[in-house]
Amino acid sequence: SLFDVLRNMRAAGKSVIIITHKLNEVMEISDRVSVLRKGVYIDTVKTSETSIQALTEMMVGQKIDLDIERSMPVNSRDILKIEGLTCYNKEGLKALDNVTFTAKSGEFLGIAGIAGCGVHELFECIDGIYKYTAGKICYINEELEDVDLTNKSTREIKKLGVNISFVPEDRLGMGLVGLMGMTDNVMLRTYKRGKTALVQRKEPRRLADRIKEKLEVVTPNIEYPVSRLSGGNVQKVLVGREISSNPDVLMVAYPVRGLDINSSYAIYNKLNEQKARGACVISVIEDLDVLLALSDRILVMNNGKVAGILNARTATKEEIGYLMRSE
């Protein structure tokens, strides 16, 4: 609908400028494309005379492989069971309505849903942040024993030996402390383990350096306040920190929002590495092409309910879109 409006504006003689990281949108709607890289103007080309690969190389400055590798789950087993999960939002409206599904180790479970579908509340319930009125959450450990996580707090979940990492949609509001640098934000995950009055910074500093190097975080130094970084670099810091703990369950909301293509593929590879080592990766991704390419299964949310669970290797965007929007 938005694109139809823009096309009508163009037909009426208006000049339309759209800024997006989604190159399929660029190719679909634009007549010309101007590329910027790190604040520098690179070139302007006619859309009809270029390709996604060519634009990518202009944006990144080098050739990159645009194929997302997706391995088959190995030794996968049920690791997280959600049964009848129901909760209400701050306005008193039902946010989750009898949500039931099972997630597996060594699997990438993608989630599709429009804004307000309930994914935000679902992730926070699993992580122990949000209290729910009905339902059960159970983790299955390596001994195949059920560990009841029902309405346990984040701290209680950790005490039970279950390592859940969560990359929230609100990066600076929930994930990181804006006035702190990378080192201190890395320490947020582990500072309560300290047994002395002196906080040890040596290992967190090393970890911050590794995150900066591997994910190419652009920052003057690792002590620079993260609130002064670009949105993409803030996301890299947050994703890098959560992955570094080698979680049993990794939940990520919009992992590459605000990132350029090169950085996005670096994050995709990191998520796949977690899957390969046996973690349960659960992620909501707004780009359905990427969701289909990364996921093993796709859980579709609609108005707080599970609208369906699809095999990502055989599902289509049309099927997912229908489930996302059907009443």
Short mmCIF file of C-alpha atoms in Angstrom, two decimals:
data_model
loop_
_atom_site.label_atom_id
_atom_site.label_comp_id
_atom_site.label_asym_id
_atom_site.label_seq_id
_atom_site.Cartn_x
_atom_site.Cartn_y
_atom_site.Cartn_z
CA SER A 1 0.00 0.00 0.00
CA LEU A 2 2.85 2.39 0.83
CA PHE A 3 4.55 1.69 -2.48
CA ASP A 4 1.29 2.34 -4.35
CA VAL A 5 1.08 5.75 -2.66
CA LEU A 6 4.69 6.54 -3.61
CA ARG A 7 4.13 5.48 -7.20
CA ASN A 8 1.04 7.72 -7.40
CA MET A 9 3.08 10.63 -6.03
CA ARG A 10 5.73 10.01 -8.69
CA ALA A 11 3.04 9.86 -11.40
CA ALA A 12 1.73 13.21 -10.12
CA GLY A 13 5.15 14.78 -10.70
CA LYS A 14 6.44 14.68 -7.12
CA SER A 15 10.02 13.90 -6.17
CA VAL A 16 10.27 10.96 -3.76
CA ILE A 17 13.38 10.04 -1.74
CA ILE A 18 13.35 6.75 0.20
CA ILE A 19 16.13 5.52 2.50
CA THR A 20 16.26 1.79 3.19
CA HIS A 21 18.70 -1.07 3.80
CA LYS A 22 16.37 -3.49 1.99
CA LEU A 23 17.75 -3.73 -1.52
CA ASN A 24 14.74 -5.64 -2.86
CA GLU A 25 12.68 -2.54 -2.03
CA VAL A 26 15.24 -0.34 -3.76
CA MET A 27 15.05 -2.46 -6.90
CA GLU A 28 11.24 -2.55 -6.83
CA ILE A 29 10.37 1.10 -6.41
CA SER A 30 13.25 3.39 -7.36
CA ASP A 31 14.32 4.91 -10.67
CA ARG A 32 17.82 5.88 -9.51
CA VAL A 33 19.94 4.86 -6.53
CA SER A 34 22.52 6.94 -4.69
CA VAL A 35 24.93 5.03 -2.45
CA LEU A 36 26.58 6.40 0.69
CA ARG A 37 29.30 4.56 2.61
CA LYS A 38 30.44 5.81 6.02
CA GLY A 39 29.27 9.32 5.24
CA VAL A 40 30.93 9.43 1.80
CA TYR A 41 28.98 9.72 -1.46
CA ILE A 42 29.95 6.79 -3.72
CA ASP A 43 27.83 7.04 -6.89
CA THR A 44 24.36 7.35 -8.41
CA VAL A 45 23.15 4.70 -10.87
CA LYS A 46 19.98 3.87 -12.76
CA THR A 47 18.06 1.08 -11.05
CA SER A 48 17.36 -0.63 -14.37
CA GLU A 49 21.10 -0.84 -15.05
CA THR A 50 22.26 -2.24 -11.69
CA SER A 51 21.72 -5.28 -9.46
CA ILE A 52 21.53 -6.13 -5.77
CA GLN A 53 25.05 -7.60 -5.95
CA ALA A 54 26.46 -4.44 -7.56
CA LEU A 55 24.75 -2.16 -5.03
CA THR A 56 26.02 -4.34 -2.19
CA GLU A 57 29.60 -4.02 -3.39
CA MET A 58 29.19 -0.23 -3.60
CA MET A 59 27.74 -0.08 -0.08
CA VAL A 60 30.38 -2.32 1.50
CA GLY A 61 33.41 -1.53 -0.65
CA GLN A 62 34.14 -5.15 -1.50
CA LYS A 63 32.56 -8.28 -2.92
CA ILE A 64 30.57 -10.35 -0.43
CA ASP A 65 28.63 -13.60 -0.69
CA LEU A 66 24.92 -12.89 -0.37
CA ASP A 67 23.97 -16.52 0.19
CA ILE A 68 22.92 -17.40 3.74
CA GLU A 69 24.21 -20.82 4.72
CA ARG A 70 21.66 -22.98 6.52
CA SER A 71 22.79 -26.28 7.95
CA MET A 72 20.51 -29.12 8.94
CA PRO A 73 19.92 -29.49 12.71
CA VAL A 74 22.22 -32.13 14.20
CA ASN A 75 21.25 -34.25 17.25
CA SER A 76 18.30 -31.93 17.78
CA ARG A 77 15.94 -32.54 20.68
CA ASP A 78 13.11 -30.74 22.48
CA ILE A 79 14.65 -28.21 24.85
CA LEU A 80 11.95 -25.62 25.59
CA LYS A 81 8.22 -26.31 26.02
CA ILE A 82 5.65 -23.52 26.13
CA GLU A 83 2.14 -24.58 27.09
CA GLY A 84 -0.98 -22.38 27.16
CA LEU A 85 0.95 -19.15 27.79
CA THR A 86 -1.47 -16.26 28.41
CA CYS A 87 -0.73 -12.72 29.58
CA TYR A 88 -2.07 -9.17 29.39
CA ASN A 89 -0.29 -5.96 28.37
CA LYS A 90 -0.12 -2.73 30.36
CA GLU A 91 -3.44 -1.58 28.88
CA GLY A 92 -5.18 -4.70 30.19
CA LEU A 93 -5.56 -6.25 26.74
CA LYS A 94 -4.66 -9.88 26.09
CA ALA A 95 -1.14 -9.92 24.61
CA LEU A 96 -0.67 -13.70 24.51
CA ASP A 97 -3.59 -16.09 24.14
CA ASN A 98 -2.95 -19.78 24.91
CA VAL A 99 0.43 -19.87 23.13
CA THR A 100 1.79 -23.42 22.84
CA PHE A 101 4.88 -24.67 20.99
CA THR A 102 8.14 -26.56 21.46
CA ALA A 103 11.62 -25.31 20.51
CA LYS A 104 14.56 -27.60 19.83
CA SER A 105 18.29 -27.54 20.44
CA GLY A 106 20.45 -27.01 17.36
CA GLU A 107 17.50 -25.42 15.59
CA PHE A 108 16.77 -21.95 14.26
CA LEU A 109 13.13 -21.21 15.07
CA GLY A 110 12.09 -18.10 13.21
CA ILE A 111 9.09 -16.04 14.27
CA ALA A 112 6.96 -14.00 11.89
CA GLY A 113 4.35 -11.46 12.91
CA ILE A 114 3.32 -7.87 12.42
CA ALA A 115 3.78 -5.22 15.13
CA GLY A 116 1.76 -6.02 18.25
CA CYS A 117 1.45 -9.72 17.47
CA GLY A 118 2.74 -10.70 20.93
CA VAL A 119 6.38 -11.57 20.23
CA HIS A 120 7.63 -8.84 22.58
CA GLU A 121 5.66 -10.30 25.51
CA LEU A 122 6.54 -13.87 24.53
CA PHE A 123 10.29 -13.24 24.73
CA GLU A 124 10.00 -11.37 28.02
CA CYS A 125 7.88 -14.15 29.57
CA ILE A 126 10.47 -16.78 28.61
CA ASP A 127 13.32 -14.63 29.95
CA GLY A 128 11.59 -14.11 33.29
CA ILE A 129 10.90 -10.41 32.87
CA TYR A 130 7.14 -10.48 32.26
CA LYS A 131 4.62 -12.21 34.54
CA TYR A 132 1.86 -14.23 32.90
CA THR A 133 -1.56 -15.21 34.20
CA ALA A 134 -1.70 -18.74 32.81
CA GLY A 135 0.49 -21.32 31.16
CA LYS A 136 3.73 -23.19 31.75
CA ILE A 137 7.33 -22.85 30.57
CA CYS A 138 9.62 -25.86 30.91
CA TYR A 139 13.29 -26.34 30.02
CA ILE A 140 14.58 -29.86 29.31
CA ASN A 141 18.19 -30.31 30.47
CA GLU A 142 20.86 -32.68 29.13
CA GLU A 143 19.67 -35.42 31.49
CA LEU A 144 16.23 -35.04 29.83
CA GLU A 145 14.80 -33.77 33.10
CA ASP A 146 12.11 -31.10 33.11
CA VAL A 147 13.16 -27.84 34.77
CA ASP A 148 10.08 -25.78 35.60
CA LEU A 149 10.59 -22.12 34.68
CA THR A 150 6.97 -21.09 35.15
CA ASN A 151 6.88 -17.45 36.30
CA LYS A 152 10.48 -17.66 37.49
CA SER A 153 12.46 -14.41 37.47
CA THR A 154 15.58 -13.99 35.34
CA ARG A 155 17.75 -14.46 38.43
CA GLU A 156 15.86 -17.59 39.49
CA ILE A 157 16.22 -19.07 36.00
CA LYS A 158 20.00 -18.58 36.15
CA LYS A 159 20.14 -20.22 39.60
CA LEU A 160 18.45 -23.28 38.08
CA GLY A 161 21.40 -23.59 35.69
CA VAL A 162 19.49 -22.52 32.58
CA ASN A 163 21.41 -20.03 30.43
CA ILE A 164 18.99 -17.87 28.42
CA SER A 165 20.28 -14.90 26.43
CA PHE A 166 17.91 -12.23 25.15
CA VAL A 167 18.57 -9.45 22.64
CA PRO A 168 15.55 -7.13 23.06
CA GLU A 169 14.09 -4.82 20.49
CA ASP A 170 14.74 -1.83 22.77
CA ARG A 171 18.53 -1.79 22.66
CA LEU A 172 19.31 1.10 24.99
CA GLY A 173 16.13 0.98 27.06
CA MET A 174 16.47 -2.69 28.05
CA GLY A 175 19.65 -4.17 26.62
CA LEU A 176 22.43 -1.71 27.39
CA VAL A 177 23.22 1.25 29.63
CA GLY A 178 23.85 4.16 27.27
CA LEU A 179 26.27 6.11 29.48
CA MET A 180 28.53 3.07 29.91
CA GLY A 181 31.16 1.84 27.48
CA MET A 182 31.45 -1.65 26.01
CA THR A 183 33.46 -3.03 28.94
CA ASP A 184 30.92 -2.04 31.58
CA ASN A 185 28.02 -3.23 29.45
CA VAL A 186 29.72 -6.61 29.07
CA MET A 187 30.12 -6.74 32.86
CA LEU A 188 26.38 -6.25 33.40
CA ARG A 189 25.85 -9.94 32.68
CA THR A 190 28.37 -11.20 35.24
CA TYR A 191 29.03 -8.63 37.93
CA LYS A 192 26.88 -10.38 40.54
CA ARG A 193 29.19 -13.39 40.43
CA GLY A 194 32.00 -11.41 42.05
CA LYS A 195 32.92 -12.36 45.61
CA THR A 196 35.01 -9.32 46.50
CA ALA A 197 34.40 -5.62 46.73
CA LEU A 198 36.77 -5.09 43.79
CA VAL A 199 35.20 -5.69 40.40
CA GLN A 200 37.48 -7.54 38.00
CA ARG A 201 37.62 -5.73 34.63
CA LYS A 202 40.42 -7.61 32.87
CA GLU A 203 38.35 -10.39 31.29
CA PRO A 204 35.35 -8.15 30.40
CA ARG A 205 37.80 -5.78 28.69
CA ARG A 206 39.21 -8.65 26.65
CA LEU A 207 35.71 -9.74 25.68
CA ALA A 208 34.78 -6.20 24.68
CA ASP A 209 37.89 -6.06 22.49
CA ARG A 210 36.94 -9.36 20.83
CA ILE A 211 33.40 -8.15 20.14
CA LYS A 212 34.75 -4.90 18.71
CA GLU A 213 37.14 -6.77 16.42
CA LYS A 214 34.93 -9.63 15.25
CA LEU A 215 31.81 -7.56 14.63
CA GLU A 216 33.74 -4.48 13.49
CA VAL A 217 32.14 -2.14 16.01
CA VAL A 218 32.98 1.44 15.03
CA THR A 219 33.86 3.26 18.26
CA PRO A 220 36.74 5.50 19.37
CA ASN A 221 37.49 2.97 22.14
CA ILE A 222 35.72 0.33 24.21
CA GLU A 223 35.12 2.78 27.08
CA TYR A 224 33.25 5.24 24.84
CA PRO A 225 29.54 5.57 25.85
CA VAL A 226 27.47 3.25 23.68
CA SER A 227 24.65 5.81 23.48
CA ARG A 228 26.91 7.89 21.24
CA LEU A 229 27.34 5.07 18.74
CA SER A 230 25.15 4.55 15.70
CA GLY A 231 22.16 2.24 16.04
CA GLY A 232 23.90 -0.46 14.04
CA ASN A 233 26.98 -0.42 16.26
CA VAL A 234 24.82 -0.50 19.40
CA GLN A 235 23.14 -3.62 18.00
CA LYS A 236 26.52 -5.26 17.37
CA VAL A 237 27.58 -4.65 20.97
CA LEU A 238 24.35 -6.12 22.33
CA VAL A 239 24.30 -9.18 20.06
CA GLY A 240 28.00 -9.80 20.66
CA ARG A 241 27.58 -9.67 24.43
CA GLU A 242 24.62 -12.07 24.51
CA ILE A 243 26.25 -14.58 22.15
CA SER A 244 29.49 -14.53 24.15
CA SER A 245 27.83 -16.33 27.08
CA ASN A 246 27.25 -19.48 24.95
CA PRO A 247 23.55 -19.67 25.87
CA ASP A 248 21.33 -22.74 25.90
CA VAL A 249 18.52 -20.61 24.47
CA LEU A 250 19.22 -17.46 22.44
CA MET A 251 16.28 -15.14 21.72
CA VAL A 252 16.84 -12.24 19.34
CA ALA A 253 14.35 -9.56 18.34
CA TYR A 254 15.16 -7.99 14.96
CA PRO A 255 18.88 -8.92 14.98
CA VAL A 256 19.99 -6.74 12.05
CA ARG A 257 17.70 -3.71 12.29
CA GLY A 258 19.79 -0.66 11.33
CA LEU A 259 22.80 -2.67 10.15
CA ASP A 260 24.40 -2.51 6.71
CA ILE A 261 24.53 -5.64 4.57
CA ASN A 262 28.06 -6.65 5.53
CA SER A 263 27.31 -6.34 9.25
CA SER A 264 23.97 -8.13 8.79
CA TYR A 265 25.64 -11.17 7.28
CA ALA A 266 28.20 -11.17 10.10
CA ILE A 267 25.30 -11.38 12.58
CA TYR A 268 23.57 -14.12 10.55
CA ASN A 269 26.79 -16.14 10.67
CA LYS A 270 27.05 -15.66 14.45
CA LEU A 271 23.48 -16.89 14.93
CA ASN A 272 24.23 -19.92 12.76
CA GLU A 273 27.34 -20.64 14.83
CA GLN A 274 25.17 -20.75 17.96
CA LYS A 275 22.79 -23.15 16.24
CA ALA A 276 25.71 -25.35 15.12
CA ARG A 277 27.04 -25.69 18.66
CA GLY A 278 23.60 -26.91 19.81
CA ALA A 279 21.87 -23.79 21.11
CA CYS A 280 18.18 -23.18 20.56
CA VAL A 281 18.01 -19.97 18.49
CA ILE A 282 14.66 -18.15 18.40
CA SER A 283 14.46 -14.94 16.39
CA VAL A 284 11.82 -12.63 15.02
CA ILE A 285 12.92 -11.15 11.67
CA GLU A 286 10.86 -8.70 9.64
CA ASP A 287 12.43 -9.57 6.26
CA LEU A 288 10.58 -12.71 5.18
CA ASP A 289 13.23 -13.64 2.59
CA VAL A 290 15.89 -13.70 5.32
CA LEU A 291 13.53 -15.48 7.72
CA LEU A 292 12.95 -18.25 5.17
CA ALA A 293 16.66 -18.53 4.40
CA LEU A 294 17.82 -18.77 8.03
CA SER A 295 15.08 -20.74 9.77
CA ASP A 296 14.44 -24.45 10.11
CA ARG A 297 10.87 -23.85 11.25
CA ILE A 298 8.79 -20.67 11.33
CA LEU A 299 6.26 -19.90 14.06
CA VAL A 300 3.70 -17.36 12.86
CA MET A 301 2.09 -15.11 15.49
CA ASN A 302 -1.19 -13.28 14.94
CA ASN A 303 -2.97 -11.20 17.61
CA GLY A 304 -1.24 -13.03 20.44
CA LYS A 305 -2.01 -16.50 19.09
CA VAL A 306 0.04 -19.11 17.24
CA ALA A 307 -1.38 -18.97 13.72
CA GLY A 308 0.77 -21.84 12.49
CA ILE A 309 4.20 -23.49 12.51
CA LEU A 310 5.73 -24.06 9.06
CA ASN A 311 8.70 -25.93 7.62
CA ALA A 312 10.94 -23.08 6.44
CA ARG A 313 12.40 -25.22 3.66
CA THR A 314 9.04 -25.65 1.96
CA ALA A 315 7.02 -22.61 3.11
CA THR A 316 6.43 -19.55 0.93
CA LYS A 317 6.19 -15.85 1.74
CA GLU A 318 2.57 -15.96 0.64
CA GLU A 319 1.74 -18.67 3.20
CA ILE A 320 3.46 -16.75 5.97
CA GLY A 321 1.82 -13.46 4.97
CA TYR A 322 -1.63 -15.04 4.95
CA LEU A 323 -1.16 -16.45 8.47
CA MET A 324 0.22 -13.14 9.74
CA ARG A 325 -2.79 -11.16 8.55
CA SER A 326 -5.74 -13.54 8.49
CA GLU A 327 -8.50 -12.94 11.03
#
